[in-house]
XYZ file of C-alpha atoms in Angstrom:
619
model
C -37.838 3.999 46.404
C -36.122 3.475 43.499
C -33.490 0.147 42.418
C -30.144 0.560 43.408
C -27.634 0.542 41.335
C -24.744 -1.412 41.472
C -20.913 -0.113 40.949
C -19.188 -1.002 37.528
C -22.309 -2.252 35.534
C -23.154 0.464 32.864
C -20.951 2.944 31.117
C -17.309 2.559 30.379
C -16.381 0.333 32.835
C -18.917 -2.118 31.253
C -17.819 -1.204 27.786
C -14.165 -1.908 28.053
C -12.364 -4.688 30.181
C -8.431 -4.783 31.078
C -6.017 -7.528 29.374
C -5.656 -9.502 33.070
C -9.485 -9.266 33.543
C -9.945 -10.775 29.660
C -6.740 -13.224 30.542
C -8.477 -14.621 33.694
C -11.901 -14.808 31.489
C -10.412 -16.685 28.429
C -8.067 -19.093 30.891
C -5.332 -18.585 28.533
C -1.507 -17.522 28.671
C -0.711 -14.212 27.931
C 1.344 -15.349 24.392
C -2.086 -17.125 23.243
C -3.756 -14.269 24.049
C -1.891 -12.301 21.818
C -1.839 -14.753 19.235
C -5.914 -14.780 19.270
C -6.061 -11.011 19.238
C -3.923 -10.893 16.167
C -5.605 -13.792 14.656
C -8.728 -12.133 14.942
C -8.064 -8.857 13.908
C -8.811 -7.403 17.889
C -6.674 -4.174 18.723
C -6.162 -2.520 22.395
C -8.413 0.591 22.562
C -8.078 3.960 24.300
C -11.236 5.032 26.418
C -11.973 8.668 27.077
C -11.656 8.233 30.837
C -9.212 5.720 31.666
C -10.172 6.133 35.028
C -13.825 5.115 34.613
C -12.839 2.314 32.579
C -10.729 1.015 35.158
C -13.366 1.462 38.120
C -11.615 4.012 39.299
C -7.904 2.864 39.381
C -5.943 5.307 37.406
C -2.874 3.346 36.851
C -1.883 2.538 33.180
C -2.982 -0.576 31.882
C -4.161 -1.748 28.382
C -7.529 -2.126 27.847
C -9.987 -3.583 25.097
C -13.452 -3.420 24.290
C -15.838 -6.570 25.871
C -17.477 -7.572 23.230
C -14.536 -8.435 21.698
C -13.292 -10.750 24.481
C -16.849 -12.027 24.972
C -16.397 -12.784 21.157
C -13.236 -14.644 21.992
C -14.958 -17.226 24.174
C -16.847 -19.261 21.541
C -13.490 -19.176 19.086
C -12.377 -22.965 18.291
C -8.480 -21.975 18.605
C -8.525 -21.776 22.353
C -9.243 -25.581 22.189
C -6.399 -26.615 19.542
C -4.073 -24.127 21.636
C -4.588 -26.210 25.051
C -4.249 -29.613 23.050
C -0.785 -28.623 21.890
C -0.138 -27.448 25.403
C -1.308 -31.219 26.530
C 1.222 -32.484 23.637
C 4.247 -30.870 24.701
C 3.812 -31.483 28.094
C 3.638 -35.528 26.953
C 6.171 -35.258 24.775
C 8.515 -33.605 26.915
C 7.761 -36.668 29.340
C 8.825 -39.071 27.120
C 11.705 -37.563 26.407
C 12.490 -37.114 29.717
C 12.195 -41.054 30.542
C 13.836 -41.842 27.229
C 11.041 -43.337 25.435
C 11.894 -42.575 22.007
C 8.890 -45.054 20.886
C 6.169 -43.305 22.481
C 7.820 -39.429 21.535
C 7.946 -40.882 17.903
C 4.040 -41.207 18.047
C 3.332 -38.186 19.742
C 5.190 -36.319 16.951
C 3.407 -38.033 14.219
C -0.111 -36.841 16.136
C 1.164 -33.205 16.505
C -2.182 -31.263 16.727
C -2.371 -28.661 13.923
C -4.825 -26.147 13.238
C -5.642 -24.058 9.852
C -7.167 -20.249 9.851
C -9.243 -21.196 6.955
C -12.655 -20.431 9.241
C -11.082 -16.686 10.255
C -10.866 -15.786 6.624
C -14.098 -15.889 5.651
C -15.361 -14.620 9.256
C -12.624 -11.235 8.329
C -13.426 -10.999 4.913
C -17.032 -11.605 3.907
C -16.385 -10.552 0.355
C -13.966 -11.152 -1.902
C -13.619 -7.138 -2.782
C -12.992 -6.916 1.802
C -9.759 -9.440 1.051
C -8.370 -7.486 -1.998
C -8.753 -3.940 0.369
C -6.793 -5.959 2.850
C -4.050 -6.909 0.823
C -1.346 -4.542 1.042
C 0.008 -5.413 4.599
C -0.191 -9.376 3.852
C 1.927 -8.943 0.361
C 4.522 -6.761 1.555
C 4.854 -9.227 4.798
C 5.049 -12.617 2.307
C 7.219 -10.749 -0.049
C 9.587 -9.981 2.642
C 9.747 -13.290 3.919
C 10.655 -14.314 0.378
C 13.880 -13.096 0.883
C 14.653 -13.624 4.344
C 17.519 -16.692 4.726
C 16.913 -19.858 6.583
C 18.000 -19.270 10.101
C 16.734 -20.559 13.397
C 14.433 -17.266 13.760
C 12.732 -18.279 10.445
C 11.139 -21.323 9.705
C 12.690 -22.631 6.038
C 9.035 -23.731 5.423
C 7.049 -20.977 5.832
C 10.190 -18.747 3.305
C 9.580 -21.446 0.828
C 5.802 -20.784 0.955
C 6.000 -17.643 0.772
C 8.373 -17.474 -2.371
C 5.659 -19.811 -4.247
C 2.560 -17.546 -3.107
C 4.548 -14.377 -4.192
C 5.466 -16.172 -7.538
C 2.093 -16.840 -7.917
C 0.443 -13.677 -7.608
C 3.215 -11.881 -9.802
C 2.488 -14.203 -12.756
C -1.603 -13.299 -12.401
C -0.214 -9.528 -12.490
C 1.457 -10.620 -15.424
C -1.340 -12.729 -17.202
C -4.095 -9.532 -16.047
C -1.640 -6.933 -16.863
C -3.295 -4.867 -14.247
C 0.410 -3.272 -12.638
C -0.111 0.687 -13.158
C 2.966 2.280 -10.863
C 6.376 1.289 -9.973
C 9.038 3.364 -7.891
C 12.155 2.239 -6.927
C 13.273 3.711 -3.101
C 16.256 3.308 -0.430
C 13.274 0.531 1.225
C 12.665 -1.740 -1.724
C 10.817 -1.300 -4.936
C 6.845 0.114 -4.895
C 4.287 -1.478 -6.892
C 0.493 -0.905 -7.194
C -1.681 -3.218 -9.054
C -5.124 -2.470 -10.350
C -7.541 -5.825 -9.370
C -11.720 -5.519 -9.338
C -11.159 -1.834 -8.999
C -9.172 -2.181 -5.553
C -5.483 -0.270 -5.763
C -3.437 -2.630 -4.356
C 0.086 -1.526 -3.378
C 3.088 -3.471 -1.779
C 6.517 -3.254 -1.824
C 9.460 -5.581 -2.321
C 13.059 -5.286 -0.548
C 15.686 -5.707 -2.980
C 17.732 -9.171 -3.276
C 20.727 -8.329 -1.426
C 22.301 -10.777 1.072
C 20.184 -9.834 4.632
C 21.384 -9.870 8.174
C 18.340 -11.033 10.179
C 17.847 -8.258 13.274
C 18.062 -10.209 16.945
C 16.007 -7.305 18.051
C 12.825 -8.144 16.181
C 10.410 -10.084 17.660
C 9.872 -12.803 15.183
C 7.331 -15.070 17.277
C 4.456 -11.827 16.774
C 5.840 -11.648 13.234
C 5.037 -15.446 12.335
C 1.407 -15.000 13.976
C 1.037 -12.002 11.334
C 2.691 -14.186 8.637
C 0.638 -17.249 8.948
C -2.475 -15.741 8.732
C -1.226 -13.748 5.507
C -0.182 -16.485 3.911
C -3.418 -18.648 4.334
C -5.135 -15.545 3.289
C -3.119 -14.438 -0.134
C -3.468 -18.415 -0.682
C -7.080 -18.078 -0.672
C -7.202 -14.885 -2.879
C -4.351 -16.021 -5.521
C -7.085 -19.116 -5.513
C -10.061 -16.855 -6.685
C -7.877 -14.951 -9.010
C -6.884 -17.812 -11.094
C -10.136 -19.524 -10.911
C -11.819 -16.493 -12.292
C -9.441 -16.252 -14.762
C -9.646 -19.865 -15.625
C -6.216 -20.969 -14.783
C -5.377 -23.497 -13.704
C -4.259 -23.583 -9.375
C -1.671 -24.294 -7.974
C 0.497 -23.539 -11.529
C 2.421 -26.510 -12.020
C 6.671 -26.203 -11.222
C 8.566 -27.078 -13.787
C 11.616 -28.994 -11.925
C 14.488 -28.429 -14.028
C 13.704 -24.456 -14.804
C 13.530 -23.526 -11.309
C 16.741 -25.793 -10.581
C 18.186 -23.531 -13.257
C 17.139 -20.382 -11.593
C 14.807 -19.243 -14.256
C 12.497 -17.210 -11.983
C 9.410 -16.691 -13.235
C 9.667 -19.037 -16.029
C 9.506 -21.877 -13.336
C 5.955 -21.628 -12.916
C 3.519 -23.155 -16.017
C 0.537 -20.974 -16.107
C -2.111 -23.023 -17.941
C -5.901 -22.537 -18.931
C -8.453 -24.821 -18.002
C -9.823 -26.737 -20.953
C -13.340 -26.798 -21.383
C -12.955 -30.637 -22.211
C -11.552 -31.335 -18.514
C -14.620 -29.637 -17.236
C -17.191 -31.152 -19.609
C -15.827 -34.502 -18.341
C -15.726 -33.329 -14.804
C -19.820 -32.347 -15.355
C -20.448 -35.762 -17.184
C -18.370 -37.944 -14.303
C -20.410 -35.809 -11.644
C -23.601 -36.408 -13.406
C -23.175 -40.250 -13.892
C -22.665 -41.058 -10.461
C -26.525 -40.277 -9.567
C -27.548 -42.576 -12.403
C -30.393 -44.194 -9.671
C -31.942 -40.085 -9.440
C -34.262 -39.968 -12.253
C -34.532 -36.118 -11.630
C -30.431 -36.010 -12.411
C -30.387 -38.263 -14.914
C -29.410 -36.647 -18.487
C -31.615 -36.764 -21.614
C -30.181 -37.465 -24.803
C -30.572 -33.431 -26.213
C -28.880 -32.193 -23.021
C -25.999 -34.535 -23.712
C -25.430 -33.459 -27.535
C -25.244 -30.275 -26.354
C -22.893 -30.891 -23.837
C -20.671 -32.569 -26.710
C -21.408 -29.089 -28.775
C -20.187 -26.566 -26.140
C -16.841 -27.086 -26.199
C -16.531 -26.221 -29.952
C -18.469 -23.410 -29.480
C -16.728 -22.114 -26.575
C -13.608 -22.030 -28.703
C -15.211 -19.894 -31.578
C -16.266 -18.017 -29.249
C -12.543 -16.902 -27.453
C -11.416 -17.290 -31.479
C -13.124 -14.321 -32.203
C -12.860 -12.605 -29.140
C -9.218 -12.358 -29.462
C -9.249 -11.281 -33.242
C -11.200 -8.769 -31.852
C -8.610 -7.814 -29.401
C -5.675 -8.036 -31.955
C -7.395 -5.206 -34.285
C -8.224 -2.820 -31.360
C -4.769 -2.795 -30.269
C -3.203 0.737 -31.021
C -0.265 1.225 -32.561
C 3.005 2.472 -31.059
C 5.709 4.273 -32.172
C 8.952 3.166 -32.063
C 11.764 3.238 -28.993
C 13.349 6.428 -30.291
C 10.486 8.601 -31.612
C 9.871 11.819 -29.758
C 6.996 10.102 -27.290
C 3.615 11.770 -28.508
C 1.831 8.422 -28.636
C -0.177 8.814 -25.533
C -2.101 6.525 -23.909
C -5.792 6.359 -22.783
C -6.172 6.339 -19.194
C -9.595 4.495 -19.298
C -8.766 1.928 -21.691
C -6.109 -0.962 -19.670
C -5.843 -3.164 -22.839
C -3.897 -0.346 -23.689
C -1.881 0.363 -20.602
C -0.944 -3.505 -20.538
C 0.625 -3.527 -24.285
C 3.403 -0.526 -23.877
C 5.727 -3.187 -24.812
C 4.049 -5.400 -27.063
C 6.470 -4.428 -29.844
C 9.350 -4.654 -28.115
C 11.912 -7.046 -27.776
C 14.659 -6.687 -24.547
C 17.367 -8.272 -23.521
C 18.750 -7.824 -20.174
C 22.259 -7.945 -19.125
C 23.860 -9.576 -15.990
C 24.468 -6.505 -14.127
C 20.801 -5.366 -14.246
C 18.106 -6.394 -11.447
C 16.395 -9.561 -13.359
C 13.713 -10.291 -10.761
C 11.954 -6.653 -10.913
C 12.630 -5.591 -14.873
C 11.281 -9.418 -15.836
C 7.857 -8.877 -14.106
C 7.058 -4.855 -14.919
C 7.919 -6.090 -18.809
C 6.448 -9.108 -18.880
C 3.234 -7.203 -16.734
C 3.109 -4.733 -20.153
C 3.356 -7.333 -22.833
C 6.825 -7.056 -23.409
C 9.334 -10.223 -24.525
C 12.471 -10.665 -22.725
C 15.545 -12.486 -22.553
C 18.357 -12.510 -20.659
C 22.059 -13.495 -19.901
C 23.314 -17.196 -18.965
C 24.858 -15.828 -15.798
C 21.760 -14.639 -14.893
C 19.684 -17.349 -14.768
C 18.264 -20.588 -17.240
C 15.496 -20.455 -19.404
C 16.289 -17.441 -21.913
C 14.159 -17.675 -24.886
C 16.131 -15.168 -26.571
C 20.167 -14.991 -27.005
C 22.434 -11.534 -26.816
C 22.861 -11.655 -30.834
C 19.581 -13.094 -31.396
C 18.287 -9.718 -34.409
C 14.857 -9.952 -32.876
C 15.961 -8.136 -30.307
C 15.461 -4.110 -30.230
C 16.339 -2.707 -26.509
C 19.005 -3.705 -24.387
C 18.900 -2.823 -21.002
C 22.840 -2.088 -19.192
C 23.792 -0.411 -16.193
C 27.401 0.092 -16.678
C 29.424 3.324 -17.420
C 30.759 1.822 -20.784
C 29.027 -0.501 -23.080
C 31.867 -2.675 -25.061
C 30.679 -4.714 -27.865
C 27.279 -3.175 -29.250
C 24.584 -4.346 -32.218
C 23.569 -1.634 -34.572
C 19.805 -2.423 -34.616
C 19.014 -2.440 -31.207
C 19.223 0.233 -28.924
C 21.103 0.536 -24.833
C 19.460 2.247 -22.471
C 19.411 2.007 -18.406
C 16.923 0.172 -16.390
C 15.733 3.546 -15.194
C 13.484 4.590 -18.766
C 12.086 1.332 -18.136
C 10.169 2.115 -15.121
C 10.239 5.805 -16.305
C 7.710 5.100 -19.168
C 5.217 3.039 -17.022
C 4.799 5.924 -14.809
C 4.474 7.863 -17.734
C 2.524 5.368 -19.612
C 4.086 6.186 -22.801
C 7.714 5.311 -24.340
C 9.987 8.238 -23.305
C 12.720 9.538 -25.241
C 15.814 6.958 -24.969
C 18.208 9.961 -25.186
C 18.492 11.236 -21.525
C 19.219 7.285 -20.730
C 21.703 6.321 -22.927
C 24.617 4.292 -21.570
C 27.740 6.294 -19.668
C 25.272 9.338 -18.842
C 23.196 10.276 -15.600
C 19.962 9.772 -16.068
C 17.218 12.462 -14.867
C 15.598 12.409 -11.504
C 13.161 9.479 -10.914
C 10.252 10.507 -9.547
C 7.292 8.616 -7.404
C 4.349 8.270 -9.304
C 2.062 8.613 -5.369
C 3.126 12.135 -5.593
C 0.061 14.168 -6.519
C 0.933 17.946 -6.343
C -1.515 20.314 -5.581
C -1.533 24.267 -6.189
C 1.295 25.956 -4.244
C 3.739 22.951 -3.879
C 7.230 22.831 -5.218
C 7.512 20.531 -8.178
C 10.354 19.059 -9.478
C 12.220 20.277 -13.073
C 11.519 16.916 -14.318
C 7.736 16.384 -13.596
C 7.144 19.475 -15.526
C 9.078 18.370 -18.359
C 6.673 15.064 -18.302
C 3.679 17.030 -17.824
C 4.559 19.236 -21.547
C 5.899 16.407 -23.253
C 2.550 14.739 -22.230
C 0.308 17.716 -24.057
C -0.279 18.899 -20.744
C -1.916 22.947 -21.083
C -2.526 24.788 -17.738
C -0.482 26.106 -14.692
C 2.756 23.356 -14.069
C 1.591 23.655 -10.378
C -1.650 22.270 -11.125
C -0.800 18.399 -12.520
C -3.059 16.653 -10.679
C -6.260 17.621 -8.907
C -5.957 17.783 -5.178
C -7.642 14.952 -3.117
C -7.527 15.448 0.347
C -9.112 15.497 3.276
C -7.205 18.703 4.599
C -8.065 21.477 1.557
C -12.164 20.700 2.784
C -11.523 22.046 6.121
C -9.434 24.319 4.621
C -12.802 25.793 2.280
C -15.205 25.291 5.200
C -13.183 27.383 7.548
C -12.422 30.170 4.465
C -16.753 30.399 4.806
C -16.971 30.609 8.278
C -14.577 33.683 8.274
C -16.112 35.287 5.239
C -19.216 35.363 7.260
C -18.178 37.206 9.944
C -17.602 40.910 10.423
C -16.530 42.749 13.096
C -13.661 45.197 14.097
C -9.799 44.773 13.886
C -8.378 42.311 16.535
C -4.575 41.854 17.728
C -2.055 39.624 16.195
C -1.305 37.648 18.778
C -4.459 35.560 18.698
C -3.239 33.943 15.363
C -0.175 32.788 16.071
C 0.189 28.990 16.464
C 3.289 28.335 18.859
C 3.136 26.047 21.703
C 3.880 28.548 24.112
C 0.637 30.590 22.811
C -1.812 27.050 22.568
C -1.087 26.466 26.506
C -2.224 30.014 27.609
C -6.172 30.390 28.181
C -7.699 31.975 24.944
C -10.816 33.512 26.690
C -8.617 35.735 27.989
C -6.633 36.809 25.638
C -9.271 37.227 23.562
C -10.844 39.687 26.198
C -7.801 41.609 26.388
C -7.944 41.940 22.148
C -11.199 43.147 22.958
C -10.278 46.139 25.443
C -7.499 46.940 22.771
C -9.763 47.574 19.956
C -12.228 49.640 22.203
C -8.885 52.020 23.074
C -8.177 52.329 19.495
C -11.812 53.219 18.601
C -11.695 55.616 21.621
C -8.388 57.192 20.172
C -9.851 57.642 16.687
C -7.387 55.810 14.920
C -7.572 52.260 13.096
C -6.111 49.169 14.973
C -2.856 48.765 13.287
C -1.834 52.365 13.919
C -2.809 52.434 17.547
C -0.346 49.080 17.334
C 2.469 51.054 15.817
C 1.989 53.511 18.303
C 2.359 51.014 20.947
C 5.215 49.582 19.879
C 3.603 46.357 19.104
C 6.086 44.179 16.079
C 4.187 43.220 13.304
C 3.858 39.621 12.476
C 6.445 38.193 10.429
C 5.899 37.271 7.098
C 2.969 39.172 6.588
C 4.279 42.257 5.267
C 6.982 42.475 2.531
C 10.233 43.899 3.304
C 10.038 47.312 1.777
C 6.613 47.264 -0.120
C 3.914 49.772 1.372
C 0.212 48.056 1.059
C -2.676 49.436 -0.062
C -5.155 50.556 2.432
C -8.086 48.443 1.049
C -5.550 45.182 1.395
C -4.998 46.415 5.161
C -8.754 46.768 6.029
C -9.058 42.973 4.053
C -6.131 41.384 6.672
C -7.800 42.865 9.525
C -11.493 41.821 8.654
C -9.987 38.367 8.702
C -8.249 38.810 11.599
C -11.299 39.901 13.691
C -13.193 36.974 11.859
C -10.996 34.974 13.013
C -10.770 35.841 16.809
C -14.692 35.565 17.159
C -14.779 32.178 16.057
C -14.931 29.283 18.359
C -11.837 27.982 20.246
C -11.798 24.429 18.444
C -12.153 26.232 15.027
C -9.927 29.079 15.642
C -7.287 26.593 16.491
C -7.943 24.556 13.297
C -7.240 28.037 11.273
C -4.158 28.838 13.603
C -2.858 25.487 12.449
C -4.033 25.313 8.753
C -2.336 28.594 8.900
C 0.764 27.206 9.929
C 1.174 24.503 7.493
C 0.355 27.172 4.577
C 3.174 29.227 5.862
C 5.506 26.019 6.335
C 4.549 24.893 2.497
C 5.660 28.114 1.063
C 8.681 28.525 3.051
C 9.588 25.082 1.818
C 8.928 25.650 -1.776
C 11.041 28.915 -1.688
C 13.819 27.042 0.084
C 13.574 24.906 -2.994
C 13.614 27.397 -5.463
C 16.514 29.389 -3.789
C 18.834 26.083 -4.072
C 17.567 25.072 -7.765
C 18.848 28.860 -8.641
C 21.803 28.813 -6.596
C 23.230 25.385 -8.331
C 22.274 27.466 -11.811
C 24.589 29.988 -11.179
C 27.147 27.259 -10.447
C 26.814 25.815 -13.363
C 26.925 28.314 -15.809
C 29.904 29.550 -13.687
C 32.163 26.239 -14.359
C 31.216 26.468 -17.597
């Protein structure tokens, strides 16, 4: 006789576990719990059989997977959660009996805890934290500009305004920005770092109401862990830059509002860590296998010298490859290389701007600044202007007003738009469709990748000739996605298949058509074509006879088709209706979305010709 087998040990009821079955395991509150499981990167899950998973129960609950709670057990937070628990519940004694002495020293023992440990347990390499990076930059970058109220904590803004400041200035110093779009949410950048595309996006610096419907406690569980984890990456970035971390604040500059100028971004000398080598080395003078011979140490004394012939001619190097770019108001044909970023980085390197009071300072410092360009600004702006309005250095001025009043002959006035315009292009654009008092043309995202058959814009074709672009305009940029390779492998599995004609019906993807059984409507397609063969006639006539309504769509209006296109539709439609029922549906909807596309793009078209004809009409 074989064991028996007890209920709820194997399969999914094993595999998962419900949150009051983890709560009563863990011995926590249902707010810690939360806080762990966010902490620790642990997500609710959604079993096959909620049923099973629940031993049988079928009422809705939330459930996650046991090894994950199990993993939970042996996590050193639980313990620094319960010893604040055990503090507040003294303190609030204390105050209770008015013993300000004894709530004093409580306060100054407040338990804290750091996430230092779940950092390197998320992200084992430093190329897993810069993957990660989007969601914690957009979360500290919007905290940067939230106002001190009692939902946010006027510590955790301030730190959050440093690390942001911080990371922008190693964009800067790496020049490793690529795109930047400016949207109703806030203004889209992607950065380039070790190969990883990192994209975030920043709100713009408008007074904020904080929301009373957010909940701001799950918010500052996110944001803590974010900010201990861009700490520890803006760390490694400046160390393996060697810069110098934190960047040291200079006082008076950021008192003055100077931005980014308040930070000093400084190299590490290679005499601070010679000294730091020697110091190191001579407090082991008792180790006789540390101890330093007399060669080592004159060559110790050599290295920094060398070191700085070295970076000498390393950077003369770098000065003579630099191309060279044509001015602000040449016809744009200087293009740049896409695999060489020295070259990206110096668009502006011969350019001198000057930004007026009306323009957004915080966003047009850091994409110039990012490409090499020098900048200065007006007094009402900010402090810390290295450049005056009638200093002759000076060649662009950037205003965003309809009239410009007082203007110098050798620069030129554009709008901020042609200066995010030509980073997306990565070239300097014409300056004469952004000249002051005029609209400026469409500004396009540079994530939009447009693939054969989609609608694109006047102005992205423009781009794409001025650019020396040669081909099809609907063709800019190869098509990456995961949809056009089930699109080819179902295109095979039809060509592959022959058979008779089969009815319409089968291939249309409404809802009212997915709920009905497809077996048997595919049997009754079946019994249809055996009448027609019976009758002598081809499908679609014995359809027409019937009084069946073509589909729509798939005949022009007025335009007889060949027979040899006729026998190629209905090949493909009997191809189709002897595939499986989880491909056939995949076709039905792939289908559907072609159909949608092109209706879309025509819609398009129809409008762009319709405001034509109202224009040459006025005029």
């Amino acid at each position: 006789m074989g064991r028996i087998k007890k209920k709820f040990t194997e399969g999914s009821s094993r595999t998962y576990t419900t949150r009051n079955r983890a709560l009563r395991k863990l011995q926590v509150s249902l707010s810690d719990f939360r806080r762990l499981c966010i902490l620790k990167g642990i997500y609710p899950v959604e079993p096959r059989s909620q049923k099973k998973a629940n031993r049988g129960s079928s009422k809705p609950t939330t459930f996650y997977y046991a090894k994950d709670i199990q993993l939970l057990l042996s996590e050193p937070l639980i313990d620094k959660f319960r010893e604040h628990k055990v503090f507040l519940r003294k303190l609030q004694r204390a105050l209770g009996k008015d013993d300000l002495t004894r709530a004093k020293g409580l306060e100054a023992r407040r338990p804290e805890y750091t996430l230092d440990h779940l950092v390197i347990e998320r992200y084992p390499t430093f190329v897993d934290a810069l993957h990660d990076l989007d969601d914690a930059l957009c979360m500290v970058f919007l905290f940067a500009t939230m106002p001190a109220v009692d939902q946010v904590n006027n510590e955790a803004v301030e730190d959050c305004k440093r690390l942001s400041t911080e990371f922008m200035h190693y964009v800067i110093h790496s020049h490793s920005l690529r795109k930047v779009f400016l949207s109703i949410k806030g203004i889209y950048y992607q950065a380039e770092i070790q190969g990883q595309s990192i994209t975030w996006i920043v709100p713009y610096q408008f007074s904020q109401n904080v929301p009373l419907d957010v909940d701001f406690k799950v918010m500052s569980t996110f944001l803590r862990f974010y900010r201990t984890l861009l700490g520890f990456v803006n760390y490694r970035l400046y160390t393996m830059s060697n810069l110098t971390y934190p960047p040291k604040v200079d006082q008076l500059m950021d008192d003055s509002a100077a931005g980014l100028g308040s930070l000093r971004i400084e190299s590490r000398r290679v005499e601070d860590l010679i000294k730091g080598v020697q110091s190191t080395d001579s407090d082991d003078t008792n180790a006789p296998e540390v101890a330093m011979s007399k060669q080592m140490k004159q060559r110790m004394d050599t290295l920094g010298s060398k070191i700085k012939k070295i970076v000498a001619a390393t950077a003369e190097d770098t000065i003579s490859s630099v191309p060279a770019y044509e001015a602000v108001g040449s016809s744009g044909e200087a293009d740049i290389d896409d695999d060489a970023r020295q070259t990206n980085s110096l668009l502006f390197a011969k350019q001198v701007f000057f930004l007026s009071r009306e323009v957004p300072r915080y966003s047009l410092e850091f994409v110039i600044r990012a490409f090499g360009g020098r900048l200065g600004w007006d007094q009402t702006s900010g402090g810390g202007s290295p450049y005056a309005e009638n200093d002759n250095s000076i060649t662009v001025q950037i205003s965003d007003r309809p009239v410009q009043g007082h203007q110098f002959l050798n620069r030129i006035y554009v709008q901020p738009q042609w200066v995010y315009d030509s980073i997306n292009a990565r070239r300097l654009l014409e300056v004469d469709d952004y000249l002051i008092g005029q609209p400026p043309p469409a500004h396009l995202s540079p994530f939009v990748e447009y693939a054969e058959g989609d609608y694109v814009p006047e102005a992205a074709s423009k781009l794409a000739a001025a650019a020396g672009f040669e081909g099809e305009v609907t063709n800019l940029k190869p098509e990456d996605r995961d949809q056009a390779e089930d699109e080819e492998e179902d295109e095979e599995d039809v060509a592959d298949i022959d058979g008779a004609s089969a009815d319409e019906d089968a291939l249309d993807s409404d809802d009212e058509e997915e709920e009905e059984d497809e077996d048997a409507i595919a049997e009754k397609q079946h019994q249809k074509q055996l009448l027609a063969e019976r009758a002598g006639v081809s499908f679609s006539e014995y359809q027409q006879k019937q009084g069946a309504k073509p589909k729509a769509g798939k005949a022009a209006a007025g335009k007889k088709r060949s027979k040899a296109e006729v026998e190629e539709e209905e090949r493909q439609k009997i191809a189709i209706s002897m595939l499986s029922k989880k491909k056939r549906k995949v076709v039905n909807r792939t289908q559907a979305d072609a159909d949608k596309k092109a209706k879309d793009v025509n819609t398009f078209k129809t409008r762009k010709a319709q405001a034509a004809a109202k224009s040459k009409k006025k005029n």
